[in-house]
Amino acid sequence: MNSYGTLFKISTFGESHGPAIGVIIDGCPAGLTIDEVFIQSELSRRKPGQSKITTQRKEDDTFKILSGVFEGQSTGAPIALVIENQDQRSKDYSHIQNTFRPSHADYTYETKYGVRDYRGGGRSSARETAARVAAGAIAKLLLKKSGIDINGFVSQVGDLKSPPYTQLDLSKTEDNIVRCPDSATAAKMIALIDQVRLDRDTIGGVVTCVIKNSPVGLGEPVFDKLHAELGKAMLSINAVKGFEYGSGFAGVALRGSQHNDEFVNEGGRIRTKTNYSGGIQGGISNGEDIYFNVAFKPVATIMQDQQSVDKEGNETTVSGKGRHDPCVVPRAVPIVEAMAALVLADFLLRSKVSQI
Amino acid sequence: MNSYGTLFKISTFGESHGPAIGVIIDGCPAGLTIDEVFIQSELSRRKPGQSKITTQRKEDDTFKILSGVFEGQSTGAPIALVIENQDQRSKDYSHIQNTFRPSHADYTYETKYGVRDYRGGGRSSARETAARVAAGAIAKLLLKKSGIDINGFVSQVGDLKSPPYTQLDLSKTEDNIVRCPDSATAAKMIALIDQVRLDRDTIGGVVTCVIKNSPVGLGEPVFDKLHAELGKAMLSINAVKGFEYGSGFAGVALRGSQHNDEFVNEGGRIRTKTNYSGGIQGGISNGEDIYFNVAFKPVATIMQDQQSVDKEGNETTVSGKGRHDPCVVPRAVPIVEAMAALVLADFLLRSKVSQI
Amino acid sequence: MNSYGTLFKISTFGESHGPAIGVIIDGCPAGLTIDEVFIQSELSRRKPGQSKITTQRKEDDTFKILSGVFEGQSTGAPIALVIENQDQRSKDYSHIQNTFRPSHADYTYETKYGVRDYRGGGRSSARETAARVAAGAIAKLLLKKSGIDINGFVSQVGDLKSPPYTQLDLSKTEDNIVRCPDSATAAKMIALIDQVRLDRDTIGGVVTCVIKNSPVGLGEPVFDKLHAELGKAMLSINAVKGFEYGSGFAGVALRGSQHNDEFVNEGGRIRTKTNYSGGIQGGISNGEDIYFNVAFKPVATIMQDQQSVDKEGNETTVSGKGRHDPCVVPRAVPIVEAMAALVLADFLLRSKVSQI
Amino acid sequence: MNSYGTLFKISTFGESHGPAIGVIIDGCPAGLTIDEVFIQSELSRRKPGQSKITTQRKEDDTFKILSGVFEGQSTGAPIALVIENQDQRSKDYSHIQNTFRPSHADYTYETKYGVRDYRGGGRSSARETAARVAAGAIAKLLLKKSGIDINGFVSQVGDLKSPPYTQLDLSKTEDNIVRCPDSATAAKMIALIDQVRLDRDTIGGVVTCVIKNSPVGLGEPVFDKLHAELGKAMLSINAVKGFEYGSGFAGVALRGSQHNDEFVNEGGRIRTKTNYSGGIQGGISNGEDIYFNVAFKPVATIMQDQQSVDKEGNETTVSGKGRHDPCVVPRAVPIVEAMAALVLADFLLRSKVSQI
């Protein structure tokens, strides 16, 4: 239920305003050097308060490893990692104790469970994704051993779109606060988000992710296709509304004769001339770049009054309070990367048993 | 690996040109009346050769239940269901024994497994989806007990799009061979597919699915969100390239103040004024219509010569042979519905243990 | 529910008197030569009617592979294997349609499911174990590649016990119909079973299993210890009442100074001087012989009248009918071996991902 | 891997001498009152240093709940529970950094993982069972809602056996430090353990567990039989060598006519006259007492010199050090109960979906 993965498996726990959040990573092979500085750097890419276009909440998101690492190496035992909660202004949330915020999980949780930790959204808070980023950092360390490289970036905010990834220098993603490697588009995106923030409103965006140097053979046929798991992983991130890989929704309008990726022998290595397949054929990686888009809706918390109902069904008004992101995608980049890393790490291990 | 679901769980088996395909359904509660006529009618919606715009292969897709049903009722034991393969023209495939068809799974399977049943794509063939449709029919029988109703239809072929579902009469989906409930759009879609077929080419499309009368509370927080499972289920169908629910990719451009679904009390029932959420909030159904789009690429098998390589890496040409669909979406409608039914049935059972 | 295993996973289906029973093996690595003659020979060791001390029901238990094997080799796709039911004398069972046989599953199934396929016990019949034996045969083929050898034999019938396995020549197990490699004990066991049969009664027994040449490292810490999975696998076999490995229940009375297995260096290989541990330390194989005992109760079906109640709670009498085993252990030997093979095959695959 | 259960699922983490151990409970239904005093009392029954016949190590085993509980009630979110390690005398273990203790997991872990946290056995330490006891306490709270009552006690130490449970008053188990409800036997057991301790040796024992007031219908057919899961759960506890339920190994010598449990109608309720079945028929509870025995070997750590080898294969001597239990069964009683509670809670939830 709160776990993801088959062989490289994570289980997260924790609420926004409880004592701590955390994750157990079960199935990390023994002998991996656990670089804590790297894990912290990934958490810092996700943390609130990192720039003017993110929420101004301050959370350091420092973590502590409780198990599974001995003298700097993974031992094969489960790695438990905890992040204590700080700066919890629980009183900010007393106004929603009995009221359901529009397009939040308040109403569905209340109905499903009959009890609800309303403080900051409780379990439904995006704070949970910090645990994923920490676990994803360890997955990245494992993938690096195989040369696999994961690159997320912001490709759209509102109507503003970056050029396709093949025309971008992905090493520039961290050069600006919106995490779009095209500096001209980035400047416009930042201006747009800033305007939205001043309007006490929010806006959506798209994160694109490109996985380079994947070996051939990751992914399982039928239900656990590589792109099906990537899709599930991305759709499990808060605020995600859509997933497409390779040609995606635009590929619908093409003809097979345009869309098929013909094979060529490129200096002894089998390659495809085009890559509408997005690096995945029949659910299994073919060695080309794996790329996909993840659509995020505008953040549901806005600094405006909205119509709602309370637990008794009385119509009421919810006022926006607290400190929230006007646009989620800049901070979503490391989350998308983390989930992609978890999917790939799992399939990398699963691929060890495909043949006798 | 070849299983889907947690409590209502299916495991499929079988290759395109082996003796049979089939499925085990494990976890169907006891006491469900198994309507075999209904199962057959669902299989017939998917079967090849049903109209001029589908493949002309003839497969009756008659099934046999081997277990789990006694005197017309499910017993709680696994329901095994087998469909024998017929009309197997395996010789049609000898040309691809050593050659990889572009945008098919030939190359990735060969590399992953070192051995490949090349006849008709073997395990990677869309024939496997017949087993899903049969299992999905049983899931639908279970859902009907709770009033849940699943409606798929073709909303796009190439560039041709139907109006939004809220403007359509979904009871008309089966009135035409392309399964678009808007007759004017349907006529254009049929003409387009017919033209593509004459061009010895293929084209993509979109299937939209609308789930009505879902109770509040289906879906699990965090990783197994309702839309995340729906996404995985749809992306696991052959040729699918994208999934979006509710506002989807278009929602990216909206502002939170436009996109949020405000709550109202409608005669004692809590409803939302709009439904950008697609019936799902925080990963859990809220009682509104659940709706989503599934993008299908143009079928990879075209009746044209294409460049490729063989197992030894020699460049060669693959010629289109056999009898294939010019557009997959008309036959994909029951597959999308079946996977949706499997997801919903699973969550319906899982929801029984949310509260003490 | 009806599945066993993590990476080498089986799912069985079928009732005693339905059309067929069968199994899907999901996760068998590609490239394994599937020796159908061997599979049949294993099924024949389990089949009814093989000697005077087993049931006289005749079932050939011939199987058919429906998928997952191409040109004699596993392809990595699920292997579906079906055994049609024959010689079904369903009328033998009309007397238990409304009555619960003592120490059978009739009452618990009826209460749990509200519906029951009473013919021959339906899903609760030991006929289901034929599917396990077939799957176990494929597991054995995989294990043979690693040199692992599984040897079951009958070590006890009633009060008659064979000497410890270390004093036996296990190659002689198939030399007699009771499958005890000690010919003197075997003769007594056969005489005892024959007498019990004439008494229209049944008797219990013990199957001992010895696994030789296991590599070090099979089994997972904590919950999935090698002996815990072996225990579950054995206890899942019909009529099993107990499981012990290594010193087992007798080890309770020893002192640590007697029981501990001291390590020695035997020509460069780390060995233990004794093997009270049964080849497993901390849940993981240590390279010594793995051995365990499995206790089977006397078969519940006896040819005598017994007191019982019917579905309405009326007290009544159940008469023994049909053709049944007076003692189950001779035919249980291949079942115990099959389950052991499935456990080992699963852990063998799982061990591939212990280290980076 | 480090998880147990299907719907009521626990995942444990932590090493003997790391910062903390703990557990995530995923799947506890919402609305359960979490009685922290009860959880602590269960932990205290397991903790070291509680009497003269247990290890003199002092560990308070106080716990902290990090998530999943709000205002004293479970919320349906994962319950994370952490116990910090104290009194870690890691230096006690430097002598085994490179040497393998006989009948411990040192050698198998070293070989399987290539790296080993040797301090106190690391992950293989029985300290891990504290996490199980905490989780089991929550399972007990859930079971109490259904009236299910779990009673473990010490029935054997060395050769000393208590009378059968039906002749005992199980409410007296906690009346003495060995946890045997028969005071005469208890006194002898305590004397024996004390003598063994003075001999710098250890001895084995048996814990018997009796589950009262189970509803009919817990357990799943075929692989997940109630006793198969109980067996796995018990065998996963450190030092366990055997499991039997109902008549167990002794039942082997009986005839079917003796062993079968005939049905009677007892005031409108269907009962059995005898209970050789141990409350389980066909893998499913029948409403009678569920009872089983769990065999524990003598603790491997003894205060004597033993022959061994080091990592390089050199023969050497291991000296007993530290503070250890001369007999594990008194402290094992709450562990056996906890695992039984986890099994029952899981099946109780699973039983909710047996029928439509």
PDB file of C-alpha atoms in Angstrom, chain C residues 196-355:
ATOM      1  CA  VAL C 196      -4.493 -50.784   7.964  1.00  0.00           C
ATOM      2  CA  ARG C 197      -6.125 -50.967   4.546  1.00  0.00           C
ATOM      3  CA  LEU C 198      -7.762 -54.277   5.431  1.00  0.00           C
ATOM      4  CA  ASP C 199      -8.990 -52.641   8.637  1.00  0.00           C
ATOM      5  CA  ARG C 200     -10.687 -50.021   6.436  1.00  0.00           C
ATOM      6  CA  ASP C 201      -8.594 -47.497   8.297  1.00  0.00           C
ATOM      7  CA  THR C 202      -5.675 -45.144   7.595  1.00  0.00           C
ATOM      8  CA  ILE C 203      -2.376 -44.258   9.255  1.00  0.00           C
ATOM      9  CA  GLY C 204       0.106 -41.377   9.291  1.00  0.00           C
ATOM     10  CA  GLY C 205       3.778 -41.097   8.467  1.00  0.00           C
ATOM     11  CA  VAL C 206       6.827 -38.902   8.063  1.00  0.00           C
ATOM     12  CA  VAL C 207       8.657 -37.873   4.913  1.00  0.00           C
ATOM     13  CA  THR C 208      12.262 -36.830   5.339  1.00  0.00           C
ATOM     14  CA  CYS C 209      13.941 -34.704   2.702  1.00  0.00           C
ATOM     15  CA  VAL C 210      17.667 -34.165   2.191  1.00  0.00           C
ATOM     16  CA  ILE C 211      18.996 -31.462  -0.108  1.00  0.00           C
ATOM     17  CA  LYS C 212      22.581 -31.949  -1.164  1.00  0.00           C
ATOM     18  CA  ASN C 213      25.040 -29.593  -2.817  1.00  0.00           C
ATOM     19  CA  SER C 214      23.226 -26.404  -1.983  1.00  0.00           C
ATOM     20  CA  PRO C 215      25.467 -23.379  -2.387  1.00  0.00           C
ATOM     21  CA  VAL C 216      26.087 -21.128   0.611  1.00  0.00           C
ATOM     22  CA  GLY C 217      23.764 -18.151   0.686  1.00  0.00           C
ATOM     23  CA  LEU C 218      20.251 -19.352  -0.118  1.00  0.00           C
ATOM     24  CA  GLY C 219      17.529 -17.897   2.085  1.00  0.00           C
ATOM     25  CA  GLU C 220      16.794 -14.376   3.227  1.00  0.00           C
ATOM     26  CA  PRO C 221      17.166 -12.962   6.728  1.00  0.00           C
ATOM     27  CA  VAL C 222      14.312 -12.285   9.085  1.00  0.00           C
ATOM     28  CA  PHE C 223      10.933 -13.423   7.692  1.00  0.00           C
ATOM     29  CA  ASP C 224      11.914 -15.333   4.577  1.00  0.00           C
ATOM     30  CA  LYS C 225      14.432 -17.593   6.231  1.00  0.00           C
ATOM     31  CA  LEU C 226      15.171 -20.697   4.175  1.00  0.00           C
ATOM     32  CA  HIS C 227      13.681 -23.017   6.784  1.00  0.00           C
ATOM     33  CA  ALA C 228      10.668 -20.733   7.297  1.00  0.00           C
ATOM     34  CA  GLU C 229       9.812 -20.952   3.607  1.00  0.00           C
ATOM     35  CA  LEU C 230      10.487 -24.687   3.563  1.00  0.00           C
ATOM     36  CA  GLY C 231       8.196 -24.972   6.555  1.00  0.00           C
ATOM     37  CA  LYS C 232       5.410 -23.008   4.941  1.00  0.00           C
ATOM     38  CA  ALA C 233       5.787 -24.933   1.701  1.00  0.00           C
ATOM     39  CA  MET C 234       5.560 -28.276   3.495  1.00  0.00           C
ATOM     40  CA  LEU C 235       2.728 -27.228   5.786  1.00  0.00           C
ATOM     41  CA  SER C 236       0.780 -26.151   2.716  1.00  0.00           C
ATOM     42  CA  ILE C 237       0.653 -29.782   1.560  1.00  0.00           C
ATOM     43  CA  ASN C 238      -2.589 -31.560   2.418  1.00  0.00           C
ATOM     44  CA  ALA C 239      -2.526 -33.580   5.677  1.00  0.00           C
ATOM     45  CA  VAL C 240       0.765 -32.124   6.984  1.00  0.00           C
ATOM     46  CA  LYS C 241       0.792 -31.483  10.737  1.00  0.00           C
ATOM     47  CA  GLY C 242       4.380 -30.641  11.506  1.00  0.00           C
ATOM     48  CA  PHE C 243       7.770 -29.570  10.199  1.00  0.00           C
ATOM     49  CA  GLU C 244      11.206 -29.667  11.782  1.00  0.00           C
ATOM     50  CA  TYR C 245      14.687 -29.221  10.337  1.00  0.00           C
ATOM     51  CA  GLY C 246      18.104 -30.152  11.577  1.00  0.00           C
ATOM     52  CA  SER C 247      17.883 -31.278  15.180  1.00  0.00           C
ATOM     53  CA  GLY C 248      14.205 -30.251  15.280  1.00  0.00           C
ATOM     54  CA  PHE C 249      12.096 -31.017  18.312  1.00  0.00           C
ATOM     55  CA  ALA C 250      14.744 -33.399  19.662  1.00  0.00           C
ATOM     56  CA  GLY C 251      17.241 -30.521  19.749  1.00  0.00           C
ATOM     57  CA  VAL C 252      15.232 -28.907  22.517  1.00  0.00           C
ATOM     58  CA  ALA C 253      16.682 -31.306  25.079  1.00  0.00           C
ATOM     59  CA  LEU C 254      20.292 -30.669  24.108  1.00  0.00           C
ATOM     60  CA  ARG C 255      22.666 -28.171  25.593  1.00  0.00           C
ATOM     61  CA  GLY C 256      24.297 -25.479  23.495  1.00  0.00           C
ATOM     62  CA  SER C 257      27.700 -27.052  24.034  1.00  0.00           C
ATOM     63  CA  GLN C 258      26.404 -30.248  22.437  1.00  0.00           C
ATOM     64  CA  HIS C 259      24.270 -28.666  19.758  1.00  0.00           C
ATOM     65  CA  ASN C 260      26.561 -26.027  18.300  1.00  0.00           C
ATOM     66  CA  ASP C 261      28.187 -26.921  14.993  1.00  0.00           C
ATOM     67  CA  GLU C 262      31.835 -26.006  15.259  1.00  0.00           C
ATOM     68  CA  PHE C 263      33.588 -24.799  12.133  1.00  0.00           C
ATOM     69  CA  VAL C 264      36.567 -26.507  10.559  1.00  0.00           C
ATOM     70  CA  ASN C 265      38.645 -25.904   7.464  1.00  0.00           C
ATOM     71  CA  GLU C 266      38.320 -29.023   5.376  1.00  0.00           C
ATOM     72  CA  GLY C 267      40.828 -28.814   2.604  1.00  0.00           C
ATOM     73  CA  GLY C 268      40.209 -25.131   2.014  1.00  0.00           C
ATOM     74  CA  ARG C 269      36.455 -25.333   2.359  1.00  0.00           C
ATOM     75  CA  ILE C 270      34.720 -24.107   5.495  1.00  0.00           C
ATOM     76  CA  ARG C 271      32.627 -26.933   6.909  1.00  0.00           C
ATOM     77  CA  THR C 272      30.938 -27.761  10.193  1.00  0.00           C
ATOM     78  CA  LYS C 273      31.954 -30.791  12.252  1.00  0.00           C
ATOM     79  CA  THR C 274      28.353 -31.653  13.073  1.00  0.00           C
ATOM     80  CA  ASN C 275      25.138 -30.568  11.385  1.00  0.00           C
ATOM     81  CA  TYR C 276      22.485 -30.004  14.012  1.00  0.00           C
ATOM     82  CA  SER C 277      21.769 -26.788  12.118  1.00  0.00           C
ATOM     83  CA  GLY C 278      20.377 -28.797   9.227  1.00  0.00           C
ATOM     84  CA  GLY C 279      22.462 -26.869   6.739  1.00  0.00           C
ATOM     85  CA  ILE C 280      20.878 -23.535   7.649  1.00  0.00           C
ATOM     86  CA  GLN C 281      22.277 -20.829   9.927  1.00  0.00           C
ATOM     87  CA  GLY C 282      20.491 -17.532  10.467  1.00  0.00           C
ATOM     88  CA  GLY C 283      17.985 -18.618   7.833  1.00  0.00           C
ATOM     89  CA  ILE C 284      20.645 -18.993   5.139  1.00  0.00           C
ATOM     90  CA  SER C 285      22.165 -22.172   3.728  1.00  0.00           C
ATOM     91  CA  ASN C 286      25.727 -22.869   4.872  1.00  0.00           C
ATOM     92  CA  GLY C 287      26.647 -25.495   2.293  1.00  0.00           C
ATOM     93  CA  GLU C 288      26.014 -28.558   4.481  1.00  0.00           C
ATOM     94  CA  ASP C 289      23.153 -30.974   3.818  1.00  0.00           C
ATOM     95  CA  ILE C 290      19.767 -29.357   4.327  1.00  0.00           C
ATOM     96  CA  TYR C 291      17.438 -31.904   5.922  1.00  0.00           C
ATOM     97  CA  PHE C 292      13.987 -31.795   7.424  1.00  0.00           C
ATOM     98  CA  ASN C 293      11.035 -33.937   8.484  1.00  0.00           C
ATOM     99  CA  VAL C 294       7.417 -33.521   7.473  1.00  0.00           C
ATOM    100  CA  ALA C 295       4.655 -35.152   9.547  1.00  0.00           C
ATOM    101  CA  PHE C 296       1.511 -36.380   7.779  1.00  0.00           C
ATOM    102  CA  LYS C 297      -1.632 -37.245   9.698  1.00  0.00           C
ATOM    103  CA  PRO C 298      -3.640 -40.381   8.902  1.00  0.00           C
ATOM    104  CA  VAL C 299      -5.813 -39.752   5.816  1.00  0.00           C
ATOM    105  CA  ALA C 300      -9.211 -38.430   6.911  1.00  0.00           C
ATOM    106  CA  THR C 301     -11.249 -40.562   4.538  1.00  0.00           C
ATOM    107  CA  ILE C 302     -11.799 -43.961   6.135  1.00  0.00           C
ATOM    108  CA  MET C 303     -14.042 -46.798   5.061  1.00  0.00           C
ATOM    109  CA  GLN C 304     -16.055 -46.627   8.263  1.00  0.00           C
ATOM    110  CA  ASP C 305     -19.161 -44.866   9.470  1.00  0.00           C
ATOM    111  CA  GLN C 306     -18.528 -41.656  11.366  1.00  0.00           C
ATOM    112  CA  GLN C 307     -20.704 -39.217  13.252  1.00  0.00           C
ATOM    113  CA  SER C 308     -21.238 -35.830  11.679  1.00  0.00           C
ATOM    114  CA  VAL C 309     -23.726 -33.033  11.014  1.00  0.00           C
ATOM    115  CA  ASP C 310     -25.310 -31.728   7.823  1.00  0.00           C
ATOM    116  CA  LYS C 311     -25.613 -28.167   6.544  1.00  0.00           C
ATOM    117  CA  GLU C 312     -28.739 -27.609   8.594  1.00  0.00           C
ATOM    118  CA  GLY C 313     -26.974 -28.805  11.732  1.00  0.00           C
ATOM    119  CA  ASN C 314     -28.771 -32.141  11.968  1.00  0.00           C
ATOM    120  CA  GLU C 315     -26.645 -34.933  13.371  1.00  0.00           C
ATOM    121  CA  THR C 316     -26.072 -37.686  10.846  1.00  0.00           C
ATOM    122  CA  THR C 317     -23.632 -40.401   9.798  1.00  0.00           C
ATOM    123  CA  VAL C 318     -21.032 -40.235   7.022  1.00  0.00           C
ATOM    124  CA  SER C 319     -20.106 -43.528   5.415  1.00  0.00           C
ATOM    125  CA  GLY C 320     -16.717 -44.009   3.800  1.00  0.00           C
ATOM    126  CA  LYS C 321     -16.946 -44.364   0.040  1.00  0.00           C
ATOM    127  CA  GLY C 322     -14.667 -44.137  -2.936  1.00  0.00           C
ATOM    128  CA  ARG C 323     -11.089 -45.279  -3.408  1.00  0.00           C
ATOM    129  CA  HIS C 324      -8.576 -43.721  -1.076  1.00  0.00           C
ATOM    130  CA  ASP C 325      -5.039 -44.110   0.219  1.00  0.00           C
ATOM    131  CA  PRO C 326      -4.594 -46.001   3.481  1.00  0.00           C
ATOM    132  CA  CYS C 327      -1.387 -44.002   4.023  1.00  0.00           C
ATOM    133  CA  VAL C 328      -0.398 -40.910   2.134  1.00  0.00           C
ATOM    134  CA  VAL C 329       3.367 -40.797   2.593  1.00  0.00           C
ATOM    135  CA  PRO C 330       4.537 -43.001  -0.291  1.00  0.00           C
ATOM    136  CA  ARG C 331       2.829 -40.700  -2.778  1.00  0.00           C
ATOM    137  CA  ALA C 332       3.772 -37.642  -0.734  1.00  0.00           C
ATOM    138  CA  VAL C 333       7.496 -38.098  -1.361  1.00  0.00           C
ATOM    139  CA  PRO C 334       7.450 -36.451  -4.818  1.00  0.00           C
ATOM    140  CA  ILE C 335       5.181 -33.703  -3.480  1.00  0.00           C
ATOM    141  CA  VAL C 336       7.617 -32.879  -0.670  1.00  0.00           C
ATOM    142  CA  GLU C 337      10.470 -32.885  -3.171  1.00  0.00           C
ATOM    143  CA  ALA C 338       8.520 -30.658  -5.542  1.00  0.00           C
ATOM    144  CA  MET C 339       7.778 -28.063  -2.875  1.00  0.00           C
ATOM    145  CA  ALA C 340      11.405 -28.170  -1.735  1.00  0.00           C
ATOM    146  CA  ALA C 341      12.518 -27.621  -5.309  1.00  0.00           C
ATOM    147  CA  LEU C 342      10.190 -24.657  -5.693  1.00  0.00           C
ATOM    148  CA  VAL C 343      11.554 -23.066  -2.518  1.00  0.00           C
ATOM    149  CA  LEU C 344      15.161 -23.624  -3.546  1.00  0.00           C
ATOM    150  CA  ALA C 345      14.642 -22.410  -7.114  1.00  0.00           C
ATOM    151  CA  ASP C 346      13.066 -19.230  -5.808  1.00  0.00           C
ATOM    152  CA  PHE C 347      15.913 -18.548  -3.397  1.00  0.00           C
ATOM    153  CA  LEU C 348      18.483 -19.404  -6.041  1.00  0.00           C
ATOM    154  CA  LEU C 349      17.094 -16.628  -8.230  1.00  0.00           C
ATOM    155  CA  ARG C 350      16.730 -14.263  -5.296  1.00  0.00           C
ATOM    156  CA  SER C 351      20.370 -14.824  -4.371  1.00  0.00           C
ATOM    157  CA  LYS C 352      21.446 -13.262  -7.688  1.00  0.00           C
ATOM    158  CA  VAL C 353      20.737  -9.797  -6.324  1.00  0.00           C
ATOM    159  CA  SER C 354      22.293  -9.993  -2.858  1.00  0.00           C
ATOM    160  CA  GLN C 355      25.415  -8.112  -3.833  1.00  0.00           C
TER     161      GLN C 355
END
